[in-house]
């Protein structure tokens, strides 16, 4: 639908929803593949807050998949981006939690 409208942001958000359904089914590699596509789309669009959000979500998926060493650099990158754009302490807190969980697990 979004492709027909040439709405790249909507297309990326829809694909994120598809990735989320894979997470709920515990199909983590599939979800991460889609999330990487979403990340690339947001990068291309230059929407840093969505890019950082997707990175934070990817870190959480790695944690759910019991791969904290993969989650750690991604969570740190997301945290750095949220700080860079000064986009709310709630998102910084979510990234800090992911960093902490990565170090503990």
Coordinates of N, CA and C in Angstrom, one line a residue:
X1 N 0.8 -1.2 0.0 CA 0.0 0.0 0.0 C 0.9 1.3 0.0
X2 N 1.8 1.3 0.9 CA 2.7 2.5 1.0 C 3.6 2.7 -0.2
X3 N 4.0 1.5 -0.8 CA 4.8 1.6 -2.0 C 4.0 2.2 -3.1
X4 N 2.8 1.9 -3.2 CA 1.9 2.5 -4.3 C 1.8 4.0 -4.1
X5 N 1.8 4.5 -2.9 CA 1.8 5.9 -2.6 C 3.1 6.6 -2.6
X6 N 4.2 5.8 -2.8 CA 5.6 6.2 -2.7 C 5.8 6.9 -1.3
X7 N 5.3 6.3 -0.3 CA 5.5 6.7 1.1 C 6.5 5.8 1.8
X8 N 7.8 6.2 1.6 CA 8.9 5.4 2.1 C 8.9 5.3 3.7
X9 N 8.5 6.3 4.3 CA 8.4 6.3 5.8 C 7.3 5.3 6.2
X10 N 6.2 5.4 5.6 CA 5.1 4.4 5.9 C 5.5 3.0 5.6
X11 N 6.2 2.8 4.5 CA 6.7 1.5 4.1 C 7.6 0.9 5.1
X12 N 8.5 1.8 5.6 CA 9.5 1.3 6.6 C 8.7 0.9 7.9
X13 N 7.8 1.8 8.3 CA 7.0 1.5 9.5 C 6.2 0.2 9.4
X14 N 5.6 0.0 8.2 CA 4.9 -1.3 8.0 C 5.8 -2.5 8.1
X15 N 7.0 -2.4 7.5 CA 7.9 -3.5 7.6 C 8.4 -3.7 9.0
X16 N 8.5 -2.7 9.8 CA 8.8 -2.8 11.2 C 7.7 -3.7 11.9
X17 N 6.4 -3.4 11.5 CA 5.3 -4.2 12.0 C 5.4 -5.7 11.7
X18 N 5.9 -5.9 10.5 CA 6.1 -7.3 10.0 C 7.2 -8.0 10.9
X19 N 8.3 -7.2 11.1 CA 9.4 -7.7 11.9 C 8.9 -8.0 13.3
X20 N 8.0 -7.1 13.9 CA 7.5 -7.3 15.2 C 6.7 -8.6 15.3
X21 N 6.0 -8.9 14.2 CA 5.2 -10.2 14.3 C 6.2 -11.4 14.3
X22 N 7.3 -11.3 13.7 CA 8.3 -12.3 13.7 C 8.9 -12.5 15.1
X23 N 9.1 -11.3 15.8 CA 9.6 -11.3 17.2 C 8.6 -12.1 18.1
X24 N 7.3 -11.8 17.9 CA 6.3 -12.5 18.7 C 6.3 -14.0 18.5
X25 N 6.7 -14.4 17.3 CA 6.7 -15.8 17.0 C 8.1 -16.4 17.3
X26 N 9.0 -15.6 17.9 CA 10.3 -15.9 18.3 C 11.2 -16.4 17.1
X27 N 10.9 -15.8 16.0 CA 11.7 -16.0 14.8 C 12.7 -14.8 14.7
X28 N 13.7 -14.9 15.6 CA 14.6 -13.7 15.7 C 15.5 -13.4 14.5
X29 N 16.0 -14.4 13.9 CA 16.8 -14.1 12.7 C 16.0 -13.4 11.6
X30 N 14.8 -13.9 11.4 CA 13.9 -13.3 10.4 C 13.6 -11.9 10.8
X31 N 13.3 -11.7 12.1 CA 12.9 -10.3 12.6 C 14.1 -9.4 12.4
X32 N 15.3 -9.8 12.7 CA 16.5 -9.0 12.6 C 16.8 -8.6 11.1
X33 N 16.6 -9.6 10.2 CA 16.7 -9.3 8.8 C 15.8 -8.2 8.4
X34 N 14.6 -8.2 8.7 CA 13.6 -7.2 8.4 C 14.0 -5.9 9.1
X35 N 14.4 -5.9 10.3 CA 14.8 -4.7 11.0 C 16.0 -4.0 10.4
X36 N 16.9 -4.8 9.9 CA 18.1 -4.2 9.2 C 17.6 -3.5 7.9
X37 N 16.6 -4.0 7.2 CA 16.0 -3.3 6.1 C 15.4 -2.0 6.5
X38 N 14.6 -2.1 7.6 CA 14.0 -0.9 8.1 C 15.0 0.1 8.5
X39 N 16.0 -0.3 9.2 CA 17.1 0.6 9.6 C 17.7 1.3 8.4
X40 N 18.0 0.6 7.3 CA 18.5 1.2 6.1 C 17.6 2.2 5.5
X41 N 16.3 1.9 5.5 CA 15.3 2.8 5.0 C 15.3 4.1 5.8
X42 N 15.3 4.0 7.1 CA 15.3 5.2 7.9 C 16.6 6.0 7.7
X43 N 17.7 5.3 7.6 CA 19.0 6.0 7.3 C 18.9 6.8 6.0
X44 N 18.3 6.1 5.0 CA 18.2 6.8 3.7 C 17.3 8.0 3.8
X45 N 16.2 7.9 4.6 CA 15.3 9.0 4.7 C 15.9 10.1 5.7
X46 N 16.9 9.8 6.4 CA 17.5 10.7 7.3 C 16.7 11.0 8.6
X47 N 15.9 10.0 9.0 CA 15.1 10.2 10.2 C 15.8 9.5 11.4
X48 N 16.7 10.3 12.0 CA 17.6 9.8 13.1 C 16.8 9.2 14.3
X49 N 15.7 9.8 14.7 CA 15.0 9.2 15.8 C 14.4 7.8 15.5
X50 N 13.9 7.6 14.3 CA 13.5 6.3 14.0 C 14.6 5.3 13.8
X51 N 15.7 5.8 13.3 CA 16.9 5.0 13.1 C 17.4 4.5 14.5
X52 N 17.5 5.4 15.5 CA 17.9 5.1 16.8 C 16.9 4.1 17.5
X53 N 15.6 4.4 17.2 CA 14.6 3.5 17.8 C 14.8 2.1 17.3
X54 N 15.0 2.0 16.0 CA 15.2 0.6 15.4 C 16.4 -0.1 15.9
X55 N 17.5 0.7 16.1 CA 18.7 0.1 16.7 C 18.4 -0.4 18.2
X56 N 17.6 0.4 18.9 CA 17.3 0.0 20.3 C 16.4 -1.3 20.3
X57 N 15.5 -1.3 19.3 CA 14.6 -2.5 19.2 C 15.5 -3.7 18.8
X58 N 16.4 -3.5 17.9 CA 17.3 -4.6 17.5 C 18.1 -5.2 18.7
X59 N 18.6 -4.3 19.5 CA 19.3 -4.7 20.7 C 18.4 -5.6 21.6
X60 N 17.2 -5.1 21.7 CA 16.3 -5.9 22.6 C 16.0 -7.3 22.0
X61 N 15.9 -7.4 20.7 CA 15.7 -8.7 20.0 C 16.9 -9.6 20.3
X62 N 18.2 -9.1 20.2 CA 19.3 -9.9 20.5 C 19.3 -10.3 22.0
X63 N 18.8 -9.5 22.9 CA 18.7 -9.9 24.3 C 17.7 -11.0 24.5
X64 N 16.6 -10.9 23.8 CA 15.5 -11.9 23.8 C 16.1 -13.2 23.3
X65 N 17.0 -13.1 22.3 CA 17.6 -14.3 21.7 C 18.8 -14.8 22.5
X66 N 19.0 -14.2 23.7 CA 20.1 -14.6 24.6 C 21.5 -14.4 23.9
X67 N 21.6 -13.2 23.2 CA 22.9 -12.9 22.6 C 23.3 -11.5 23.0
X68 N 23.7 -11.4 24.3 CA 24.0 -10.0 24.8 C 25.2 -9.4 24.2
X69 N 26.2 -10.1 23.7 CA 27.3 -9.5 23.1 C 27.0 -8.9 21.8
X70 N 26.0 -9.4 21.1 CA 25.5 -8.7 19.9 C 24.7 -7.5 20.2
X71 N 24.0 -7.5 21.3 CA 23.1 -6.4 21.7 C 23.9 -5.2 22.1
X72 N 25.0 -5.4 22.8 CA 25.7 -4.3 23.5 C 26.1 -3.2 22.5
X73 N 26.8 -3.5 21.4 CA 27.3 -2.3 20.6 C 26.1 -1.6 19.9
X74 N 25.0 -2.4 19.6 CA 23.8 -1.8 19.0 C 23.1 -0.9 20.0
X75 N 23.0 -1.4 21.2 CA 22.3 -0.5 22.3 C 23.1 0.7 22.5
X76 N 24.5 0.6 22.5 CA 25.3 1.8 22.8 C 25.2 2.8 21.6
X77 N 25.1 2.3 20.4 CA 24.9 3.1 19.2 C 23.6 3.9 19.3
X78 N 22.5 3.2 19.7 CA 21.2 3.8 19.8 C 21.2 4.9 20.9
X79 N 21.9 4.6 22.0 CA 22.0 5.5 23.1 C 22.7 6.8 22.6
X80 N 23.8 6.6 21.9 CA 24.6 7.7 21.4 C 23.7 8.6 20.5
X81 N 23.0 7.9 19.6 CA 22.1 8.7 18.7 C 21.0 9.5 19.4
X82 N 20.4 8.8 20.3 CA 19.3 9.6 21.1 C 19.9 10.8 21.8
X83 N 21.1 10.6 22.4 CA 21.7 11.7 23.0 C 22.1 12.8 22.1
X84 N 22.6 12.4 20.9 CA 23.0 13.4 19.9 C 21.9 14.2 19.4
X85 N 20.7 13.6 19.3 CA 19.6 14.4 18.8 C 18.7 15.0 19.9
X86 N 19.2 14.7 21.2 CA 18.5 15.1 22.4 C 17.0 14.8 22.3
X87 N 16.7 13.5 22.1 CA 15.3 13.0 21.9 C 14.8 12.3 23.1
X88 N 14.7 13.0 24.2 CA 13.9 12.5 25.4 C 14.6 11.5 26.2
X89 N 14.5 11.6 27.5 CA 15.2 10.8 28.4 C 14.6 9.4 28.5
X90 N 13.3 9.2 28.1 CA 12.7 7.9 28.1 C 13.4 6.9 27.2
X91 N 13.7 7.4 26.0 CA 14.4 6.6 25.1 C 15.9 6.3 25.5
X92 N 16.5 7.3 26.1 CA 17.8 7.1 26.6 C 17.8 6.0 27.7
X93 N 16.8 6.1 28.5 CA 16.6 5.1 29.6 C 16.4 3.7 29.0
X94 N 15.7 3.6 28.0 CA 15.4 2.3 27.3 C 16.7 1.7 26.8
X95 N 17.5 2.6 26.2 CA 18.8 2.1 25.7 C 19.8 1.8 26.8
X96 N 19.8 2.6 27.8 CA 20.7 2.3 29.0 C 20.3 0.9 29.6
X97 N 19.0 0.7 29.7 CA 18.5 -0.6 30.2 C 19.1 -1.8 29.3
X98 N 19.0 -1.6 28.0 CA 19.5 -2.6 27.1 C 21.0 -2.8 27.3
X99 N 21.8 -1.7 27.4 CA 23.2 -1.8 27.7 C 23.5 -2.5 29.0
X100 N 22.7 -2.2 30.0 CA 22.9 -2.8 31.3 C 22.6 -4.3 31.2
X101 N 21.5 -4.7 30.6 CA 21.1 -6.1 30.4 C 22.2 -6.8 29.6
X102 N 22.8 -6.1 28.7 CA 23.8 -6.8 27.8 C 25.1 -7.1 28.7
X103 N 25.4 -6.2 29.6 CA 26.5 -6.4 30.5 C 26.3 -7.4 31.6
X104 N 25.1 -7.6 32.0 CA 24.7 -8.5 33.1 C 24.5 -9.9 32.6
X105 N 23.8 -10.1 31.4 CA 23.5 -11.4 30.9 C 24.7 -12.2 30.4

